[in-house]
């Protein structure tokens, strides 16, 4: 059984952030989802299945690994890595896809829709649908379909249908729009498997609950290894699911500081970034009130990041809440520093990180040097870098 | 009585003999140009339209189908902003007496400032608002301001709405209630769902407020069918298509005339 937290409130708000800003057609569907999730949450057999598949199918628990050579290189605080990159499909996304897949099955919804940017959530959704015998349709921006051809092929191999989205900026934001339009149209028999802690209530809390397994394990593991809690927990933030997943179980441990690392892209000043919390303002996007990147007229702006997984103009409402109360600090790391950290981890630890957590590695590595050797930093290594080889090859100007 | 309410109180409509209904077209402001909008709206008013919806384009119109998405995108690319829409509305208000309603998404309103937005609407002569991503649960702040400035806030219902939600929406909507004909996004359809009459009847059993049906309506035939049970017919995507296809606006005029005839 999972414990209940006070937030979000019964309307899905984390103080002033969150809510349900959706067309009327979806309101009954969100109510139905909320009821189904509340029931599942109280049902120990639901969690027994989640835990058992997390272990035998996804590969949990993932190790908490002391990055000794990286620590030595930085010359300060001890750096531990939570190895979500070792999970089935190579990223933390499978935790949420599994949880929601089981919920969809319980709700007897056979048709699953999902959105994806780089393809990580799309692959995780397609994987779980194959495993549970559900039909899967993945919306993906046309631009991303071209950039991530291998992941498109992966999803197809797994039996999913990939629908390219040609509207708007033709990236993740538009894929979510299109998934919502599909849901509005097919609401009676369709389950929307949203991939991050964004969107209308109850998605932010539900996805958080499924991802909290990361932080729960981390807390136990660090206590077992070091007999104390970490000083800092650091994670990258796009929509923010891996970050909430590792932060949330420490939320009442006031001495554990949270740092969320957003994508500064080519630099905050260039406008070509995806740092909603660092550089955005409060708005409503995809059904939730949170920080968004928007212009003076309230139009949502295009984003840029070397990592497609962080390339999103909004962020989960709980992060906006953490920012507003000062529970977490949000910073941004640019493409260039990310690429350096990516290579640093490859060489010091023999671990190829995804470009998303390479943002967090970059910040942690710089910060570690200014701390003493007794201090502990945990970084959520949320995914593996195999998916990013093409991008890195290009960014480094290498000829294969 | 608000200008919108008086449309439905008009003898011709209030008598509401079956087959009699208000005609409510939608246009995206600035599509394909602001000049076109300034020409089309007076034309619609003089062709017997009862209320006109002016769409303020938004970058992420998730309740809209391909036609209005494209119109919004193109309008935005030409630099149309809420501020410019207010200027357009003000200019239109000097030419037409027809009630004008802004249709947009919540973020542009929030960014403008909810109170400021409503104040400005009242100033330029806008009569009401339709915000498809704002259910009553999230509408309290906006309602305070619309009430203060004498604007109608028109909420939507869908065939998927439960009885409890119908109660909620009919109690909170003012001006009229926007019934979405189908579960889906905006866009011309060949066929409207069979359960449409049943849906309208479910809502009618709970309110005396006017009921107007939109989404998917694209022919005089469909409009006639709706007029038998509802108080108004809303037509959007088909109008946008006609504006695009023929910039002499002749096709638009004959389409609107056909609708008007079907509703009288």
CSV table of N, CA and C in Angstrom, one decimal, chain A residues 84-85 89-93 116-124 140 144 146-152 154-155 236 242 305-311 338 342 352-359 381-394:
chain,number,residue,atom,x,y,z
A,84,UNK,N,18.8,4.0,-13.3
A,84,UNK,CA,17.5,3.8,-14.0
A,84,UNK,C,17.8,3.4,-15.5
A,85,UNK,N,19.1,3.7,-15.9
A,85,UNK,CA,19.5,3.4,-17.3
A,85,UNK,C,19.6,1.9,-17.5
A,89,UNK,N,14.1,-1.4,-21.5
A,89,UNK,CA,13.9,-0.3,-22.5
A,89,UNK,C,14.8,0.9,-22.2
A,90,UNK,N,15.7,0.8,-21.2
A,90,UNK,CA,16.7,1.7,-21.0
A,90,UNK,C,16.4,3.1,-20.4
A,91,UNK,N,15.3,3.2,-19.7
A,91,UNK,CA,15.0,4.4,-19.0
A,91,UNK,C,13.9,4.2,-18.0
A,92,UNK,N,13.7,5.2,-17.1
A,92,UNK,CA,12.7,5.2,-16.1
A,92,UNK,C,11.3,5.2,-16.6
A,93,UNK,N,11.1,5.5,-17.9
A,93,UNK,CA,9.8,5.6,-18.5
A,93,UNK,C,8.9,4.3,-18.3
A,116,UNK,N,4.9,10.7,-27.8
A,116,UNK,CA,6.3,10.6,-27.5
A,116,UNK,C,7.1,11.7,-28.2
A,117,UNK,N,8.2,12.1,-27.6
A,117,UNK,CA,9.1,13.1,-28.2
A,117,UNK,C,10.2,12.3,-28.9
A,118,UNK,N,11.2,12.0,-28.1
A,118,UNK,CA,12.4,11.2,-28.6
A,118,UNK,C,12.0,9.8,-28.9
A,119,UNK,N,11.0,9.3,-28.3
A,119,UNK,CA,10.6,7.9,-28.5
A,119,UNK,C,10.7,7.1,-27.3
A,120,UNK,N,11.3,7.6,-26.2
A,120,UNK,CA,11.5,6.7,-25.0
A,120,UNK,C,10.2,6.3,-24.4
A,121,UNK,N,9.3,7.3,-24.2
A,121,UNK,CA,8.0,6.9,-23.6
A,121,UNK,C,7.2,6.1,-24.6
A,122,UNK,N,7.3,6.4,-25.9
A,122,UNK,CA,6.6,5.6,-26.9
A,122,UNK,C,7.0,4.2,-26.9
A,123,UNK,N,8.3,4.0,-26.8
A,123,UNK,CA,8.8,2.6,-26.7
A,123,UNK,C,8.4,1.9,-25.4
A,124,UNK,N,8.4,2.6,-24.3
A,124,UNK,CA,8.0,2.0,-23.1
A,124,UNK,C,6.5,1.7,-23.1
A,140,UNK,N,3.5,11.1,-32.6
A,140,UNK,CA,4.9,11.6,-32.6
A,140,UNK,C,5.0,12.7,-33.6
A,144,UNK,N,10.2,14.7,-35.1
A,144,UNK,CA,10.8,13.7,-34.3
A,144,UNK,C,10.8,12.3,-35.0
A,146,UNK,N,11.4,11.8,-38.0
A,146,UNK,CA,12.6,11.8,-38.9
A,146,UNK,C,13.8,11.7,-38.1
A,147,UNK,N,13.9,12.4,-36.9
A,147,UNK,CA,15.1,12.4,-36.1
A,147,UNK,C,15.4,11.1,-35.4
A,148,UNK,N,14.3,10.4,-35.1
A,148,UNK,CA,14.4,9.2,-34.2
A,148,UNK,C,13.8,8.0,-35.0
A,149,UNK,N,14.3,7.8,-36.2
A,149,UNK,CA,13.8,6.7,-37.0
A,149,UNK,C,13.9,5.3,-36.4
A,150,UNK,N,15.0,5.1,-35.6
A,150,UNK,CA,15.2,3.8,-35.0
A,150,UNK,C,14.1,3.5,-33.9
A,151,UNK,N,13.8,4.5,-33.2
A,151,UNK,CA,12.8,4.3,-32.1
A,151,UNK,C,11.4,4.1,-32.8
A,152,UNK,N,11.2,4.7,-33.9
A,152,UNK,CA,9.9,4.5,-34.6
A,152,UNK,C,9.9,3.0,-35.1
A,154,UNK,N,11.5,0.6,-33.6
A,154,UNK,CA,11.3,-0.2,-32.4
A,154,UNK,C,9.8,-0.3,-32.0
A,155,UNK,N,9.1,0.8,-32.0
A,155,UNK,CA,7.7,0.8,-31.6
A,155,UNK,C,6.9,-0.1,-32.6
A,236,UNK,N,17.5,15.6,-13.9
A,236,UNK,CA,17.1,16.5,-15.0
A,236,UNK,C,15.6,16.7,-15.0
A,242,UNK,N,11.1,11.9,-13.9
A,242,UNK,CA,12.2,11.2,-13.2
A,242,UNK,C,12.6,12.0,-12.0
A,305,UNK,N,16.5,21.7,-27.4
A,305,UNK,CA,17.5,21.1,-26.5
A,305,UNK,C,18.2,20.0,-27.3
A,306,UNK,N,19.5,19.7,-27.0
A,306,UNK,CA,20.1,18.6,-27.6
A,306,UNK,C,19.4,17.3,-27.3
A,307,UNK,N,18.8,17.3,-26.1
A,307,UNK,CA,18.1,16.0,-25.7
A,307,UNK,C,16.6,16.2,-26.0
A,308,UNK,N,16.1,15.4,-26.8
A,308,UNK,CA,14.7,15.5,-27.2
A,308,UNK,C,13.7,15.3,-26.0
A,309,UNK,N,14.2,14.5,-25.0
A,309,UNK,CA,13.4,14.2,-23.8
A,309,UNK,C,13.1,15.4,-22.9
A,310,UNK,N,13.9,16.5,-23.1
A,310,UNK,CA,13.7,17.7,-22.3
A,310,UNK,C,13.1,18.8,-23.1
A,311,UNK,N,12.9,18.5,-24.4
A,311,UNK,CA,12.4,19.5,-25.3
A,311,UNK,C,10.9,19.8,-25.2
A,338,UNK,N,26.5,19.8,-21.4
A,338,UNK,CA,25.9,18.5,-21.4
A,338,UNK,C,26.7,17.5,-22.2
A,342,UNK,N,28.5,14.2,-20.7
A,342,UNK,CA,28.2,12.9,-21.4
A,342,UNK,C,29.5,12.1,-21.6
A,352,UNK,N,27.5,5.1,-20.5
A,352,UNK,CA,27.0,6.0,-21.5
A,352,UNK,C,25.6,6.5,-21.1
A,353,UNK,N,25.5,7.7,-20.6
A,353,UNK,CA,24.2,8.2,-20.1
A,353,UNK,C,23.4,8.7,-21.3
A,354,UNK,N,22.1,8.8,-21.1
A,354,UNK,CA,21.3,9.5,-22.1
A,354,UNK,C,21.6,11.0,-22.0
A,355,UNK,N,21.3,11.8,-23.0
A,355,UNK,CA,21.6,13.2,-22.9
A,355,UNK,C,20.8,13.9,-21.9
A,356,UNK,N,19.6,13.4,-21.6
A,356,UNK,CA,18.8,14.1,-20.5
A,356,UNK,C,19.5,14.1,-19.2
A,357,UNK,N,19.8,12.9,-18.6
A,357,UNK,CA,20.5,12.9,-17.3
A,357,UNK,C,21.9,13.5,-17.4
A,358,UNK,N,22.5,13.5,-18.6
A,358,UNK,CA,23.8,14.2,-18.8
A,358,UNK,C,23.8,15.6,-18.3
A,359,UNK,N,22.6,16.3,-18.4
A,359,UNK,CA,22.4,17.6,-17.9
A,359,UNK,C,22.7,17.6,-16.4
A,381,UNK,N,20.3,8.8,-12.7
A,381,UNK,CA,20.7,8.5,-14.1
A,381,UNK,C,19.5,7.9,-14.8
A,382,UNK,N,18.7,8.7,-15.3
A,382,UNK,CA,17.3,8.3,-15.7
A,382,UNK,C,17.3,7.4,-17.0
A,383,UNK,N,18.3,7.5,-17.8
A,383,UNK,CA,18.3,6.7,-19.0
A,383,UNK,C,19.6,6.4,-19.7
A,384,UNK,N,19.6,5.5,-20.5
A,384,UNK,CA,20.8,5.0,-21.2
A,384,UNK,C,21.0,5.8,-22.5
A,385,UNK,N,22.3,6.0,-22.9
A,385,UNK,CA,22.6,6.8,-24.1
A,385,UNK,C,22.6,6.2,-25.4
A,386,UNK,N,22.3,4.9,-25.5
A,386,UNK,CA,22.3,4.3,-26.8
A,386,UNK,C,21.4,5.0,-27.8
A,387,UNK,N,20.3,5.5,-27.4
A,387,UNK,CA,19.3,6.1,-28.3
A,387,UNK,C,19.9,7.4,-28.8
A,388,UNK,N,20.9,8.0,-28.2
A,388,UNK,CA,21.4,9.3,-28.6
A,388,UNK,C,22.7,9.2,-29.5
A,389,UNK,N,23.1,8.1,-29.9
A,389,UNK,CA,24.4,7.9,-30.6
A,389,UNK,C,24.4,8.8,-31.8
A,390,UNK,N,23.4,8.8,-32.6
A,390,UNK,CA,23.3,9.6,-33.9
A,390,UNK,C,23.5,11.1,-33.5
A,391,UNK,N,22.8,11.6,-32.5
A,391,UNK,CA,22.9,13.0,-32.1
A,391,UNK,C,24.3,13.4,-31.7
A,392,UNK,N,24.9,12.5,-30.9
A,392,UNK,CA,26.2,12.8,-30.3
A,392,UNK,C,27.3,12.7,-31.4
A,393,UNK,N,27.1,11.8,-32.3
A,393,UNK,CA,28.1,11.7,-33.4
A,393,UNK,C,28.1,13.0,-34.2
A,394,UNK,N,26.9,13.5,-34.5
A,394,UNK,CA,26.7,14.7,-35.2
A,394,UNK,C,27.2,15.9,-34.4
